[in-house]
mmCIF file of C-alpha atoms in Angstrom:
data_model
loop_
_atom_site.group_PDB
_atom_site.id
_atom_site.type_symbol
_atom_site.label_atom_id
_atom_site.label_comp_id
_atom_site.label_asym_id
_atom_site.label_seq_id
_atom_site.Cartn_x
_atom_site.Cartn_y
_atom_site.Cartn_z
ATOM 1 C CA MET A 1 0.000 0.000 0.000
ATOM 2 C CA THR A 2 1.056 3.554 -0.745
ATOM 3 C CA VAL A 3 2.198 5.964 1.932
ATOM 4 C CA LEU A 4 0.280 9.242 1.744
ATOM 5 C CA ILE A 5 1.900 12.467 2.878
ATOM 6 C CA GLN A 6 -0.673 15.027 3.966
ATOM 7 C CA ASP A 7 -1.372 17.908 6.297
ATOM 8 C CA TYR A 8 -2.180 17.082 9.898
ATOM 9 C CA LEU A 9 -5.863 17.073 10.771
ATOM 10 C CA PRO A 10 -7.240 17.817 14.258
ATOM 11 C CA SER A 11 -8.538 14.230 14.311
ATOM 12 C CA ASP A 12 -4.858 13.084 14.172
ATOM 13 C CA ARG A 13 -4.073 14.765 17.512
ATOM 14 C CA ASP A 14 -4.014 11.750 19.844
ATOM 15 C CA SER A 15 -2.321 9.508 17.283
ATOM 16 C CA VAL A 16 0.423 12.075 16.587
ATOM 17 C CA ASN A 17 1.143 12.582 20.284
ATOM 18 C CA GLN A 18 1.195 8.831 20.995
ATOM 19 C CA LEU A 19 3.411 8.203 17.985
ATOM 20 C CA ALA A 20 5.878 10.865 19.134
ATOM 21 C CA LEU A 21 6.123 9.202 22.547
ATOM 22 C CA ALA A 22 6.680 5.796 20.945
ATOM 23 C CA ALA A 23 9.304 7.202 18.554
ATOM 24 C CA PHE A 24 11.314 8.887 21.317
ATOM 25 C CA ALA A 25 10.990 6.056 23.881
ATOM 26 C CA GLN A 26 14.280 4.496 22.794
ATOM 27 C CA TYR A 27 16.143 7.551 24.140
ATOM 28 C CA GLU A 28 14.729 7.389 27.678
ATOM 29 C CA ARG A 29 17.972 6.255 29.329
ATOM 30 C CA HIS A 30 19.918 9.172 27.816
ATOM 31 C CA TYR A 31 17.939 12.038 29.380
ATOM 32 C CA ASP A 32 18.529 13.172 32.968
ATOM 33 C CA ASP A 33 14.862 14.062 33.389
ATOM 34 C CA TRP A 34 12.957 11.810 31.019
ATOM 35 C CA ALA A 35 9.610 12.667 32.615
ATOM 36 C CA ALA A 36 10.048 16.370 31.833
ATOM 37 C CA PHE A 37 11.333 15.697 28.315
ATOM 38 C CA GLN A 38 8.456 13.318 27.654
ATOM 39 C CA VAL A 39 5.898 16.008 28.515
ATOM 40 C CA GLY A 40 7.130 18.126 25.599
ATOM 41 C CA VAL A 41 7.269 15.177 23.206
ATOM 42 C CA ALA A 42 3.686 14.239 24.115
ATOM 43 C CA ARG A 43 2.537 17.637 22.802
ATOM 44 C CA MET A 44 3.779 17.208 19.228
ATOM 45 C CA ALA A 45 0.334 18.027 17.824
ATOM 46 C CA GLU A 46 0.698 21.539 19.242
ATOM 47 C CA LEU A 47 3.227 22.213 16.470
ATOM 48 C CA ALA A 48 0.186 22.625 14.222
ATOM 49 C CA ASP A 49 -0.641 25.841 16.114
ATOM 50 C CA GLU A 50 2.378 27.674 14.645
ATOM 51 C CA ALA A 51 3.787 25.363 11.956
ATOM 52 C CA ASP A 52 2.918 23.038 9.127
ATOM 53 C CA LEU A 53 2.511 19.631 10.718
ATOM 54 C CA ILE A 54 2.869 16.996 8.022
ATOM 55 C CA VAL A 55 1.914 13.357 8.555
ATOM 56 C CA ALA A 56 2.432 10.070 6.743
ATOM 57 C CA LYS A 57 -0.404 7.546 6.620
ATOM 58 C CA ARG A 58 -1.091 4.181 5.077
ATOM 59 C CA ASP A 59 -4.699 2.986 4.958
ATOM 60 C CA GLY A 60 -5.613 5.763 7.378
ATOM 61 C CA VAL A 61 -3.024 4.635 9.959
ATOM 62 C CA LEU A 62 -0.483 7.226 11.098
ATOM 63 C CA LEU A 63 3.105 6.177 10.332
ATOM 64 C CA GLY A 64 5.026 9.356 11.081
ATOM 65 C CA GLY A 65 5.077 13.116 11.318
ATOM 66 C CA ILE A 66 7.276 16.186 10.960
ATOM 67 C CA GLY A 67 6.943 19.902 11.570
ATOM 68 C CA HIS A 68 7.914 22.698 9.181
ATOM 69 C CA ILE A 69 8.213 26.189 10.608
ATOM 70 C CA GLY A 70 8.363 28.597 7.696
ATOM 71 C CA PRO A 71 10.213 31.898 7.473
ATOM 72 C CA GLY A 72 8.623 34.618 9.573
ATOM 73 C CA LYS A 73 6.798 32.196 11.895
ATOM 74 C CA PRO A 74 7.512 32.075 15.643
ATOM 75 C CA ARG A 75 10.393 29.743 16.478
ATOM 76 C CA ASP A 76 13.129 29.007 18.963
ATOM 77 C CA ALA A 77 15.654 31.864 19.164
ATOM 78 C CA ILE A 78 18.441 29.581 17.892
ATOM 79 C CA PHE A 79 16.973 29.894 14.374
ATOM 80 C CA PRO A 80 16.966 33.209 12.440
ATOM 81 C CA GLY A 81 13.571 34.426 11.241
ATOM 82 C CA ASP A 82 14.250 34.009 7.511
ATOM 83 C CA TRP A 83 15.020 30.295 7.871
ATOM 84 C CA SER A 84 12.705 27.325 7.654
ATOM 85 C CA VAL A 85 13.009 24.919 10.563
ATOM 86 C CA ILE A 86 12.443 21.169 10.691
ATOM 87 C CA ARG A 87 10.954 20.009 13.975
ATOM 88 C CA MET A 88 10.330 16.570 15.461
ATOM 89 C CA LEU A 89 10.724 13.992 12.733
ATOM 90 C CA VAL A 90 9.025 10.908 14.186
ATOM 91 C CA VAL A 91 8.366 7.514 12.627
ATOM 92 C CA ASP A 92 6.489 4.623 14.185
ATOM 93 C CA PRO A 93 9.193 2.209 15.425
ATOM 94 C CA GLU A 94 7.355 -0.637 13.636
ATOM 95 C CA GLN A 95 7.578 1.254 10.312
ATOM 96 C CA ARG A 96 11.225 2.322 10.371
ATOM 97 C CA GLY A 97 13.454 1.415 7.456
ATOM 98 C CA GLN A 98 10.638 1.694 4.909
ATOM 99 C CA GLY A 99 11.308 5.234 3.684
ATOM 100 C CA VAL A 100 8.676 7.033 5.756
ATOM 101 C CA GLY A 101 11.227 9.413 7.266
ATOM 102 C CA ARG A 102 12.675 10.233 3.833
ATOM 103 C CA LEU A 103 9.200 11.054 2.491
ATOM 104 C CA LEU A 104 8.452 13.313 5.451
ATOM 105 C CA VAL A 105 11.765 15.173 5.212
ATOM 106 C CA ALA A 106 11.262 15.622 1.450
ATOM 107 C CA ALA A 107 7.798 17.088 2.075
ATOM 108 C CA CYS A 108 9.204 19.427 4.703
ATOM 109 C CA LEU A 109 12.016 20.570 2.395
ATOM 110 C CA GLN A 110 9.490 21.173 -0.381
ATOM 111 C CA ARG A 111 7.574 23.470 1.979
ATOM 112 C CA ALA A 112 10.823 25.284 2.787
ATOM 113 C CA SER A 113 11.569 25.696 -0.917
ATOM 114 C CA ASN A 114 8.050 26.950 -1.624
ATOM 115 C CA ALA A 115 8.451 29.474 1.202
ATOM 116 C CA GLY A 116 11.728 30.768 -0.248
ATOM 117 C CA ALA A 117 13.747 29.873 2.846
ATOM 118 C CA ALA A 118 17.309 31.182 2.788
ATOM 119 C CA VAL A 119 18.376 28.248 4.978
ATOM 120 C CA VAL A 120 16.752 25.194 6.535
ATOM 121 C CA GLY A 121 17.798 24.537 10.111
ATOM 122 C CA LEU A 122 17.204 21.824 12.652
ATOM 123 C CA HIS A 123 18.608 20.681 15.943
ATOM 124 C CA THR A 124 19.376 17.104 16.793
ATOM 125 C CA SER A 125 21.639 14.940 18.908
ATOM 126 C CA PRO A 126 24.201 12.244 18.175
ATOM 127 C CA ILE A 127 21.968 9.798 20.087
ATOM 128 C CA MET A 128 19.467 10.162 17.221
ATOM 129 C CA ALA A 129 21.948 8.499 14.886
ATOM 130 C CA THR A 130 19.519 7.347 12.185
ATOM 131 C CA ALA A 131 17.951 10.772 11.722
ATOM 132 C CA LEU A 132 21.328 12.508 11.935
ATOM 133 C CA SER A 133 22.726 10.176 9.255
ATOM 134 C CA LEU A 134 19.775 10.954 6.981
ATOM 135 C CA TYR A 135 20.210 14.700 7.438
ATOM 136 C CA THR A 136 23.971 14.714 6.805
ATOM 137 C CA ARG A 137 23.615 12.358 3.811
ATOM 138 C CA ILE A 138 21.372 14.907 2.064
ATOM 139 C CA GLY A 139 23.629 17.876 2.782
ATOM 140 C CA PHE A 140 22.905 19.259 6.257
ATOM 141 C CA GLU A 141 26.081 20.401 7.985
ATOM 142 C CA ARG A 142 26.772 20.911 11.662
ATOM 143 C CA ASP A 143 26.697 24.634 12.314
ATOM 144 C CA CYS A 144 27.159 25.000 16.068
ATOM 145 C CA ASP A 145 26.840 23.176 19.356
ATOM 146 C CA LEU A 146 23.806 23.958 21.477
ATOM 147 C CA PRO A 147 23.292 23.675 25.223
ATOM 148 C CA PRO A 148 22.448 20.118 26.308
ATOM 149 C CA ILE A 149 18.789 19.255 26.836
ATOM 150 C CA ASN A 150 18.343 17.283 30.066
ATOM 151 C CA GLY A 151 21.943 16.123 29.829
ATOM 152 C CA VAL A 152 21.855 15.181 26.117
ATOM 153 C CA PRO A 153 24.166 17.046 23.708
ATOM 154 C CA TYR A 154 22.548 18.850 20.770
ATOM 155 C CA ALA A 155 23.821 20.781 17.767
ATOM 156 C CA ARG A 156 22.280 22.951 15.077
ATOM 157 C CA TYR A 157 22.494 21.722 11.488
ATOM 158 C CA VAL A 158 21.889 23.801 8.374
ATOM 159 C CA LEU A 159 21.126 23.306 4.705
ATOM 160 C CA PRO A 160 21.393 26.322 2.373
ATOM 161 C CA GLY A 161 18.200 27.095 0.489
ATOM 162 C CA THR A 162 20.086 26.609 -2.778
ATOM 163 C CA ALA A 163 20.784 22.977 -1.793
ATOM 164 C CA ILE A 164 17.125 22.071 -1.182
ATOM 165 C CA PRO A 165 16.405 20.742 -4.725
ATOM 166 C CA ALA A 166 19.403 18.379 -4.632
ATOM 167 C CA ALA A 167 18.439 17.167 -1.153
ATOM 168 C CA ILE A 168 14.887 16.420 -2.324
ATOM 169 C CA ARG A 169 16.262 14.490 -5.328
ATOM 170 C CA LEU A 170 18.433 12.402 -2.994
ATOM 171 C CA LEU A 171 15.482 11.708 -0.714
ATOM 172 C CA ASN A 172 13.386 10.631 -3.682
ATOM 173 C CA GLY A 173 16.135 8.330 -4.964
ATOM 174 C CA ARG A 174 16.910 10.372 -8.058
#
């Protein structure tokens, strides 16, 4: 069956939040205060209040999600206002390795391109090795270290707007 990439719907709220918790559960032992970190993860659907929340579904079942914060939208101060920002790529642990993450990142980068983003930024951690590998493989480069979050190191990664088309081609296997 085909994976459909579409905009988040309010009816996806509980599924998105549960999926985010399931996707991040593997990192529990790394965070000093997992309970506090988990509270934020469990509110992934709230990204839709200020961002494009994009989801992947197959036969109506949620497989993953990602947030795109376009230029000019409210964002964390670590990202300049003319950038697009990728937030919270999550894929159902049972669906990993099937290209869902690539499809979601491609959709997010397409939104950034459509918005005319000068740069696409994201923050991630070395503990999120699969996602980090995907991002660096398509051209994201480490820009700067960020303060740890609950004891976990993070860094900011950037992709110039001019590199978005090539990154999308790589994600689509072309």
